Tab-separated table of C-alpha atoms in Angstrom:
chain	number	residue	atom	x	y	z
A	20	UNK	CA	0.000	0.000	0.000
A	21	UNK	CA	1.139	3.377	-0.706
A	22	UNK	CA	-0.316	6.888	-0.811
A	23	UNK	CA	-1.568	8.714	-3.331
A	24	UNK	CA	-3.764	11.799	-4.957
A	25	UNK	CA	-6.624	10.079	-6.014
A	26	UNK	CA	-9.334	11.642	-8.262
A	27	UNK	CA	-12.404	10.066	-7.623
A	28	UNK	CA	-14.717	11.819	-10.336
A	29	UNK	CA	-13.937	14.916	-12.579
A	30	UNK	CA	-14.855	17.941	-10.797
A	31	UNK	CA	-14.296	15.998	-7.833
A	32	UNK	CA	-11.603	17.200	-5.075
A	33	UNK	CA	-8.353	14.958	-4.685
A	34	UNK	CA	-8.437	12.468	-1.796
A	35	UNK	CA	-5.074	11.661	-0.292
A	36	UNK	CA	-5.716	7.899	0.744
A	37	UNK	CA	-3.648	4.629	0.766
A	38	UNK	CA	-4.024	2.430	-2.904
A	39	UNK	CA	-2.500	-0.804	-3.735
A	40	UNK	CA	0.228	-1.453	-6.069
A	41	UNK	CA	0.505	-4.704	-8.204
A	42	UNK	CA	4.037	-6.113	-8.418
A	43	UNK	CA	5.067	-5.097	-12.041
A	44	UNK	CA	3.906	-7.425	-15.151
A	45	UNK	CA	5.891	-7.629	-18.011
A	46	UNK	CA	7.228	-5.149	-19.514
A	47	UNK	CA	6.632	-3.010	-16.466
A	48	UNK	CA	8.723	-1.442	-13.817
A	49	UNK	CA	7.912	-0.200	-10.141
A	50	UNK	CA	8.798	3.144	-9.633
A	51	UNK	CA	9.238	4.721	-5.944
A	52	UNK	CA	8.554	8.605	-6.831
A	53	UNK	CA	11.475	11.451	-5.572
A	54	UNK	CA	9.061	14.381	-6.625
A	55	UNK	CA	6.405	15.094	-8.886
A	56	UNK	CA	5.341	18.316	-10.322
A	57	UNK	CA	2.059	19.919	-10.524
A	58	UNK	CA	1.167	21.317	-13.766
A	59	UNK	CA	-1.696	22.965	-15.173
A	60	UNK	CA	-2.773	19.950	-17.046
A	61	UNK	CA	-3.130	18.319	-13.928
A	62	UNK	CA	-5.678	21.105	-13.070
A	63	UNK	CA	-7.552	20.615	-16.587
A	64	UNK	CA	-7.537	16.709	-16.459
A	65	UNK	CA	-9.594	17.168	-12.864
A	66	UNK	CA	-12.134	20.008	-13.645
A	67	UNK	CA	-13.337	18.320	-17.305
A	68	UNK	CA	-11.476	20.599	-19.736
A	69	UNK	CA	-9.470	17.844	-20.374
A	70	UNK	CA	-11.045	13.651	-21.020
A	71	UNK	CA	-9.283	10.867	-18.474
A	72	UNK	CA	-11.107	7.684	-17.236
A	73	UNK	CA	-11.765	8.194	-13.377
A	74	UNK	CA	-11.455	7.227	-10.944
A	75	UNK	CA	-7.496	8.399	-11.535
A	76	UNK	CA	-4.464	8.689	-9.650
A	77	UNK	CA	-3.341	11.985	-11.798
A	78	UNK	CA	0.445	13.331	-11.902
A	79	UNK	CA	2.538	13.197	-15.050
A	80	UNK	CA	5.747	14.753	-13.946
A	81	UNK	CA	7.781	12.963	-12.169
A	82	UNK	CA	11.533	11.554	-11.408
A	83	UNK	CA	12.391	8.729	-9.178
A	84	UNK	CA	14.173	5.105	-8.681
A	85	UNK	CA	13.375	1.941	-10.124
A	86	UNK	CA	12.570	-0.682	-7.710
A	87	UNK	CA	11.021	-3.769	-9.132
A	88	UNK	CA	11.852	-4.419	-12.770
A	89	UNK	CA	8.996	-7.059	-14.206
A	90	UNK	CA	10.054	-9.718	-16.883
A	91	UNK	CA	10.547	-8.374	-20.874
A	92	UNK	CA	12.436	-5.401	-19.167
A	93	UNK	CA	16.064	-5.461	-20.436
A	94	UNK	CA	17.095	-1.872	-20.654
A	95	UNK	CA	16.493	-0.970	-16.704
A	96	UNK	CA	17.495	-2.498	-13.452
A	97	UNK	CA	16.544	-2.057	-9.677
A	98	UNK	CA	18.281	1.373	-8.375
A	99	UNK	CA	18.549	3.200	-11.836
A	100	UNK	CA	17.214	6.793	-11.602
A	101	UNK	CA	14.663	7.494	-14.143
A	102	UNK	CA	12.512	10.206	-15.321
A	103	UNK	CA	8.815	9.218	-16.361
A	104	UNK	CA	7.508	10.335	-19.783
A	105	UNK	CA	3.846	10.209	-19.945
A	106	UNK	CA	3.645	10.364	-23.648
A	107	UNK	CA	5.792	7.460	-24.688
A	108	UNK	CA	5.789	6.843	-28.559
A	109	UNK	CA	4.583	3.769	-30.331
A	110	UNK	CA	7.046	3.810	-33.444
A	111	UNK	CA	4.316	2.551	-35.600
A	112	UNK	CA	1.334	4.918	-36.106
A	113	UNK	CA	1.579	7.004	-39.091
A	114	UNK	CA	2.761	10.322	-37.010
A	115	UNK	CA	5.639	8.648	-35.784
A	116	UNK	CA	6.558	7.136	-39.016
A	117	UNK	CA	6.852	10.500	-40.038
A	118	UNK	CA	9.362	11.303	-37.108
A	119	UNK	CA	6.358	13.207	-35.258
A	120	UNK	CA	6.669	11.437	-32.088
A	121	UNK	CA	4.878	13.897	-30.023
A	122	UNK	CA	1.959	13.317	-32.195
A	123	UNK	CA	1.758	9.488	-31.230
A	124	UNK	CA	-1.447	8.284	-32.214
A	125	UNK	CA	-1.074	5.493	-29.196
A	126	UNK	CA	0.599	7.697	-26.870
A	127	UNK	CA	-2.279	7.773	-23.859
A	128	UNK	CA	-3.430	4.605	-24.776
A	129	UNK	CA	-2.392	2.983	-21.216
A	130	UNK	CA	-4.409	5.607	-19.191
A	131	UNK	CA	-7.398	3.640	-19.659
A	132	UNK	CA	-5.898	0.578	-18.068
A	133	UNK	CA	-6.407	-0.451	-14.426
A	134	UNK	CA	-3.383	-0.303	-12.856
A	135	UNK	CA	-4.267	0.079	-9.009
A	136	UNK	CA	-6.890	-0.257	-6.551
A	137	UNK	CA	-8.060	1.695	-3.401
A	138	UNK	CA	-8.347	-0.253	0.145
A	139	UNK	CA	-12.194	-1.154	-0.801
A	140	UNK	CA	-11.164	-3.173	-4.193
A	141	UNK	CA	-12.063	0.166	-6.485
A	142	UNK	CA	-10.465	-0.098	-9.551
A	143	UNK	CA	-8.142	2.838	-10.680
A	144	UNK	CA	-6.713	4.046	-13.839
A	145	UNK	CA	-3.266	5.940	-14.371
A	146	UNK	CA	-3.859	9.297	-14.916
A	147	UNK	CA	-2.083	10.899	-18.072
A	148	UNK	CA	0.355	6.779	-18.506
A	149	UNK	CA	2.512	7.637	-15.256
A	150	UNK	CA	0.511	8.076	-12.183
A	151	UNK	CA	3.118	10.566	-10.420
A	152	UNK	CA	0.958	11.973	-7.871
A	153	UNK	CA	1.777	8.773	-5.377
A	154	UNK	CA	4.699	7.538	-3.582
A	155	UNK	CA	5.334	5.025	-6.382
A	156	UNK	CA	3.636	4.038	-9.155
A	157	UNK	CA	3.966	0.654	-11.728
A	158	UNK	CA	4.171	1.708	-15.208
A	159	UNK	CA	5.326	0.387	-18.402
A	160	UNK	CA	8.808	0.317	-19.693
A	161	UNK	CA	8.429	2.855	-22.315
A	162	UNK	CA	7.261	5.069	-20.252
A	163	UNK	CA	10.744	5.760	-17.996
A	164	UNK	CA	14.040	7.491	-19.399
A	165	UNK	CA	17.738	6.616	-17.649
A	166	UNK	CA	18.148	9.481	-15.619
A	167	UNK	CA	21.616	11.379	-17.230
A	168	UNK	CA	24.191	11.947	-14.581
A	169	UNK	CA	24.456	14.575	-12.757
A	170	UNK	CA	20.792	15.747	-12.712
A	171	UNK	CA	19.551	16.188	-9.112
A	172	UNK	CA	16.960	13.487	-9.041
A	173	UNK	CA	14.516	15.917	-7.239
A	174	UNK	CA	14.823	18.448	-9.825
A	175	UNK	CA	14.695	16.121	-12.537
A	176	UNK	CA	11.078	15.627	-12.361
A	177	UNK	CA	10.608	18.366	-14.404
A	178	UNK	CA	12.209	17.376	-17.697
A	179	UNK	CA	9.384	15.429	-17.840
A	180	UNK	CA	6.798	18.132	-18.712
A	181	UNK	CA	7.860	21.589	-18.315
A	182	UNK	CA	11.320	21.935	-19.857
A	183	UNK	CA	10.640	19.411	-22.408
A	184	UNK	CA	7.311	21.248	-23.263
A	185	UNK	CA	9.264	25.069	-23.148
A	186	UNK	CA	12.470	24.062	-24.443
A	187	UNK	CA	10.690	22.115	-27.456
A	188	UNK	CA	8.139	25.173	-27.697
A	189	UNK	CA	11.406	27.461	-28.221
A	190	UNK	CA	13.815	24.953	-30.544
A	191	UNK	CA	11.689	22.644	-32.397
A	192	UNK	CA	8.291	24.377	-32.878
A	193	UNK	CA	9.187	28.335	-33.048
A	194	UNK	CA	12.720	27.534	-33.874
A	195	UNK	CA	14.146	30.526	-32.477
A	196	UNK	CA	17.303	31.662	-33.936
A	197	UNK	CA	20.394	33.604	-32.189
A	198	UNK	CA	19.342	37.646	-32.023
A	199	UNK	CA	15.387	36.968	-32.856
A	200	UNK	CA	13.406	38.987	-30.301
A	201	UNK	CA	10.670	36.408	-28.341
A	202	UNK	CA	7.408	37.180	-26.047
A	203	UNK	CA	6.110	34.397	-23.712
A	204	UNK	CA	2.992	34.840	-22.348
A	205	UNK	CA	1.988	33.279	-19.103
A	206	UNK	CA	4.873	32.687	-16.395
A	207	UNK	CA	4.005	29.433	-14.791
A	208	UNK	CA	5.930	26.762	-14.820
A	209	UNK	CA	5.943	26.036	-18.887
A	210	UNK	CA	6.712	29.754	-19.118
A	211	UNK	CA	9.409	29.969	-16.788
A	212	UNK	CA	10.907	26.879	-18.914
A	213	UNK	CA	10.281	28.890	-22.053
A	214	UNK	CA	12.014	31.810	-20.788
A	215	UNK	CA	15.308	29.621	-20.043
A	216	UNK	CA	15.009	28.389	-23.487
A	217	UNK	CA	14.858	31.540	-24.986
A	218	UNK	CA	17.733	33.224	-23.607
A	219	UNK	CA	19.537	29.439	-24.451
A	220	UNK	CA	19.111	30.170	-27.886
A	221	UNK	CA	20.295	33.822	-27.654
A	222	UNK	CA	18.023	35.874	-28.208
A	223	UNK	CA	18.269	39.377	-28.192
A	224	UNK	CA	15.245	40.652	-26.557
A	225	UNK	CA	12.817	38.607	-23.946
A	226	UNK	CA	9.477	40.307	-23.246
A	227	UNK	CA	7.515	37.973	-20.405
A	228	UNK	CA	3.543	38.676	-19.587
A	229	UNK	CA	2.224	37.914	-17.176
A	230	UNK	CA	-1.464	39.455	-14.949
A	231	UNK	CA	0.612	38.972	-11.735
A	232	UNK	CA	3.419	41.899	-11.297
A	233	UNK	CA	4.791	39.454	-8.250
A	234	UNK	CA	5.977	37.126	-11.324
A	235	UNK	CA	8.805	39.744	-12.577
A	236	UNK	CA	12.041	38.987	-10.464
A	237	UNK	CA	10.932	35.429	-11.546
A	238	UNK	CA	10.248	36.108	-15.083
A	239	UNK	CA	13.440	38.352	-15.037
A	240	UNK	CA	15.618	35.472	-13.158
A	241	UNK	CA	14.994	32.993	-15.882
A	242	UNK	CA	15.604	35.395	-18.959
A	243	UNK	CA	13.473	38.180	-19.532
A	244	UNK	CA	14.832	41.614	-20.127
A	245	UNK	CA	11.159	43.083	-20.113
A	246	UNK	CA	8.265	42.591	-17.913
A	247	UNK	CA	5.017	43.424	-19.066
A	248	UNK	CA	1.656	42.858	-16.909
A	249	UNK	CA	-0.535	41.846	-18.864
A	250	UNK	CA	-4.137	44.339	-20.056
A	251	UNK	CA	-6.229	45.234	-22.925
A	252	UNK	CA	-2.999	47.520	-24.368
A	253	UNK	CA	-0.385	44.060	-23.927
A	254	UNK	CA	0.210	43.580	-27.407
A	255	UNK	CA	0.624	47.608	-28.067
A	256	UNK	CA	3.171	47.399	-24.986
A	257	UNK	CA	5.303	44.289	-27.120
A	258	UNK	CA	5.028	46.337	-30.274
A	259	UNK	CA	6.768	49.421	-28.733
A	260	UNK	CA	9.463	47.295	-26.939
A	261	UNK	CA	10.799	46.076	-30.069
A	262	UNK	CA	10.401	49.422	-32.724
A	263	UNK	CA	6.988	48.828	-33.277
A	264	UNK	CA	7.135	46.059	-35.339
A	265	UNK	CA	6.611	43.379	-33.226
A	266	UNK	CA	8.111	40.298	-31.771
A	267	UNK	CA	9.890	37.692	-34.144
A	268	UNK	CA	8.091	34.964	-31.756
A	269	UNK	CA	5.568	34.778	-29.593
A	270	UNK	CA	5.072	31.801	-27.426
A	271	UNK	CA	1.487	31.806	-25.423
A	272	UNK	CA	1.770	29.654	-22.464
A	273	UNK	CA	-1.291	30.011	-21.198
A	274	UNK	CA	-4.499	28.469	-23.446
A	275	UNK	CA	-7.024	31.137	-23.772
A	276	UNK	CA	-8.728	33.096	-26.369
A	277	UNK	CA	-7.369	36.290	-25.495
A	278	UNK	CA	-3.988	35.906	-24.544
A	279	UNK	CA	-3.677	33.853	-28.046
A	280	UNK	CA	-5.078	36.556	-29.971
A	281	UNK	CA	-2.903	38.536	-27.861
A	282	UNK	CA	0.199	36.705	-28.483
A	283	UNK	CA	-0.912	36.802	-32.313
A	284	UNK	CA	-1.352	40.715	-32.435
A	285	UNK	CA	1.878	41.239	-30.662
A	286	UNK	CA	3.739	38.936	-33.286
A	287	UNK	CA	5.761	40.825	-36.317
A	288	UNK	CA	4.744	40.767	-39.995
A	289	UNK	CA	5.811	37.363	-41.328
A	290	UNK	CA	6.580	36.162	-37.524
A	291	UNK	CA	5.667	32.759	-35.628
A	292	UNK	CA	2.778	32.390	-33.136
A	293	UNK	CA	3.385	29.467	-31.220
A	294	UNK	CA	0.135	27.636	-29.361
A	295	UNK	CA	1.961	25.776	-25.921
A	296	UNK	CA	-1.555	26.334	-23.713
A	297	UNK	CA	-4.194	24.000	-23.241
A	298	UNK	CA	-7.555	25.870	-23.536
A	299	UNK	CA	-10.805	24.672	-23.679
A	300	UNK	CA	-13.603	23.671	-26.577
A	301	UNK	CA	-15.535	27.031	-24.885
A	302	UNK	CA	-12.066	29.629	-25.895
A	303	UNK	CA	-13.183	30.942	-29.615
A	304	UNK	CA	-10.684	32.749	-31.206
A	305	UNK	CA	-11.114	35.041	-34.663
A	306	UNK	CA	-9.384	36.008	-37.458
A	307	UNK	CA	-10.462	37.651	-40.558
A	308	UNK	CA	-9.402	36.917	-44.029
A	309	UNK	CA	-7.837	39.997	-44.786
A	310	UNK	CA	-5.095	39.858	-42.044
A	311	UNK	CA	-4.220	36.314	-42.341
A	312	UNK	CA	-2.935	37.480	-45.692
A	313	UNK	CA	-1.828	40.872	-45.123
A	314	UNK	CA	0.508	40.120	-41.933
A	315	UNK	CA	1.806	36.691	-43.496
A	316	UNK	CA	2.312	35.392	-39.827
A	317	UNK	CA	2.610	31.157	-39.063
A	318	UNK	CA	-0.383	30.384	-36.005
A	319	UNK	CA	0.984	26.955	-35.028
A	320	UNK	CA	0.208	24.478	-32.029
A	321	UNK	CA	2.808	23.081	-29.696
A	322	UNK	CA	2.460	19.285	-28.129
A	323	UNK	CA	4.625	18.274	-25.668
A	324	UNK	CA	7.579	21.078	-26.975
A	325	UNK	CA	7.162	19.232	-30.505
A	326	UNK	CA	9.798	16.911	-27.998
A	327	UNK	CA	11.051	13.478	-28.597
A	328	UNK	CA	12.128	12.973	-25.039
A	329	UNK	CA	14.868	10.262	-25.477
A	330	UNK	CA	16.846	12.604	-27.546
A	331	UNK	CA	16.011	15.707	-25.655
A	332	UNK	CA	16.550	14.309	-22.517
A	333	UNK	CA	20.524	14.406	-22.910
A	334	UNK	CA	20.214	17.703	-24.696
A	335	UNK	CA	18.506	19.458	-21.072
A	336	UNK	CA	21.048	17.565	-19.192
A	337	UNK	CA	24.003	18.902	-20.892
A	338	UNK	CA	22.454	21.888	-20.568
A	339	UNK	CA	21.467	21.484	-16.872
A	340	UNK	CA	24.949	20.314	-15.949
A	341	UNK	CA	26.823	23.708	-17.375
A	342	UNK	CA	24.498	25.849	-16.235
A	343	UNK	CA	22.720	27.060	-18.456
A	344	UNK	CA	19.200	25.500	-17.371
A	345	UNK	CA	18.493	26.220	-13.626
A	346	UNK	CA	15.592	23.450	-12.919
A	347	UNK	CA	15.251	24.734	-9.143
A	348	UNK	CA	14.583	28.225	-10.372
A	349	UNK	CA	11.159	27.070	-11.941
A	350	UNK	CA	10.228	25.652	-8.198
A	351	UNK	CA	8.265	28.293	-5.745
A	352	UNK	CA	6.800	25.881	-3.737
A	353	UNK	CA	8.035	22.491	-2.464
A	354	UNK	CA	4.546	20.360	-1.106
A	355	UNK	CA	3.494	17.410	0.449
A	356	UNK	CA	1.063	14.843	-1.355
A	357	UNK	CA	-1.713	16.689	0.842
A	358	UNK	CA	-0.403	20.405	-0.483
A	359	UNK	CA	-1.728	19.538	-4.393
A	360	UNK	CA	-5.340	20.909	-3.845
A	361	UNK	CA	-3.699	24.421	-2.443
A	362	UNK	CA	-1.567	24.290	-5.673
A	363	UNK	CA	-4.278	23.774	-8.331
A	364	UNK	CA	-6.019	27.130	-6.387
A	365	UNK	CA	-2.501	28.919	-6.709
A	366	UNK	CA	-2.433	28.369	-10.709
A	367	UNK	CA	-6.227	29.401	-10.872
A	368	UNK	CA	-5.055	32.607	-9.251
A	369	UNK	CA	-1.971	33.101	-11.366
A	370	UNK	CA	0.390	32.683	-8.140
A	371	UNK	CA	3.601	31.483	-8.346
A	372	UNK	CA	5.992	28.993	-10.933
A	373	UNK	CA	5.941	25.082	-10.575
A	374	UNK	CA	4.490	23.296	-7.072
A	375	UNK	CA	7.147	20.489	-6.617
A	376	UNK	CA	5.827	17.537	-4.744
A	377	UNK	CA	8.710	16.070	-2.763
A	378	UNK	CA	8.547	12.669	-1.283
């Protein structure tokens, strides 16, 4: 028995009780969890904007040590430190035979599974694959990455949503280039990881917006070299920054009509809108005809960074290991299984970067 974050229906509130963990089939390992973070998808998986078969034990960030390895598992043994990736490619559907592994067409296949059950025999299903919000978990093998050395395994748990999704976001789907000027709107975690990214890539000016002013020594820590809060005049406010023309990139981090639009207005003639936030079916946005054509700007979604974790993995870690990617700076707030409820209300009221859940 171990505990866990369970959801018991969507729109329900988390209990924190005690489920039970099968010893790992094959082609599974047991994982016993060193953190987990709490992202914003967790949020939209539990209030409906988001589909996942409940009752769920949610969490899909996450870093810890393998220890039970089931049969069929040669590439991992008991002790290796892993991170979990909750979108694990098939190699087979027609995205990934196109190299589009972040577009798996089987990717969330195994969060319909049973793979647990609470103290009175209730069946439970795995969240986004990985299950993170629980002491330890039992997922399949494709779903855990060899942990590179030298990553602190704490910290680590967020290659496996935040950086991957802002690093990709910056370097695979915007494809920023050295001296191109960048917006990010929305400093949660995502954005913080988006910032980093940006000034990785070099370039030249940062802008990050944000409707909490408390985020700018953050935003500014990680990269920015302008702060603006965000209002009706935001995209104005980006245009002026950068000689009225407009950013080269935009990267909205946050999923919502407005700040899209927002991002889209504030985006140069011929520039790159990139889509990283997760809105819902209700957030409508509008173009016309006429400047579609007339500001010959790319409006382009983001999944998972456009990321194929096993290669990027080594890529952050390099990166992590010089410097030049500070994983603690995207934590505000280090929790306790029981703290996740406070830290969904924190990102519906804009406070603060990534919750860490430390075990």
């Amino acid at each position: 028995m171990v505990r866990a974050a369970v959801l018991p229906a969507v729109g329900a509130p988390l209990e924190i009780t005690a489920i039970e963990l099968p010893d790992p089939g094959p082609g599974q390992v047991r994982v016993k969890l060193a953190a987990a973070g709490v992202c914003h998808s967790d949020l939209s998986l539990s209030n409906g904007t988001m589909r996942v078969p409940v009752p769920a034990v949610l969490g899909h960030e996450g870093a810890g040590t393998v220890v039970a390895v089931g049969d069929e598992v040669g590439h991992l043994q008991v002790g290796d430190s892993v991170v979990l990736n909750w979108a694990p490619s098939c190699g087979s559907c027609h995205a990934c035979s196109l190299g589009e592994v972040w577009l798996c067409a089987n990717a969330l296949n195994g969060a319909a599974d049973v793979y647990a059950r609470t103290a009175d025999g209730t069946d439970l299903h795995p969240g986004l694959n990985v299950a993170a919000f629980a002491e330890e978990t039992v997922v399949s093998a494709s779903c855990v990455l060899p942990l590179p050395d030298g990553i602190p395994l704490t910290d680590a748990a967020l290659l496996g949503c935040a950086v991957l999704t802002g690093y990709g976001a910056v370097h695979h789907a915007a494809r920023v280039r050295e001296g191109e000027t960048v917006a990010v709107l929305g400093v949660g975690g995502v954005g913080l990881a988006t910032l980093q990214a940006a000034r990785i890539a070099g370039a030249s000016k940062i802008v990050a917006v944000d409707v909490s002013p408390e985020k700018e020594e953050l935003a500014r820590a990680a990269g920015a070299t302008d702060y603006v809060v965000a209002s009706d005049t935001t995209a104005r406010e980006i245009r002026g920054l950068t000689g009225k023309q407009g950013v080269d990139v935009a990267v909205e981090c946050v999923g919502r009509a407005t700040t899209i639009r927002t991002a889209w207005d504030a985006t140069r003639r011929g520039g790159r809108t990139t889509v990283v936030g997760i809105g819902g079916k209700d957030q409508q946005v509008t173009f016309n005809a006429l400047e579609i054509f007339h500001w010959g700007r790319t409006l382009s979604g983001c999944v998972y960074g456009n990321s194929n974790p096993a290669e990027d993995l080594p890529v952050l870690a390099e990166h992590v290991r010089t410097g030049r990617l500070d994983l603690g700076a995207l934590v505000t707030e280090r929790i306790a299984l029981d703290g996740i409820p406070a830290a969904f209300e924190n990102m519906l009221a804009g406070k603060g970067g990534r919750a860490l859940v430390v075990f």
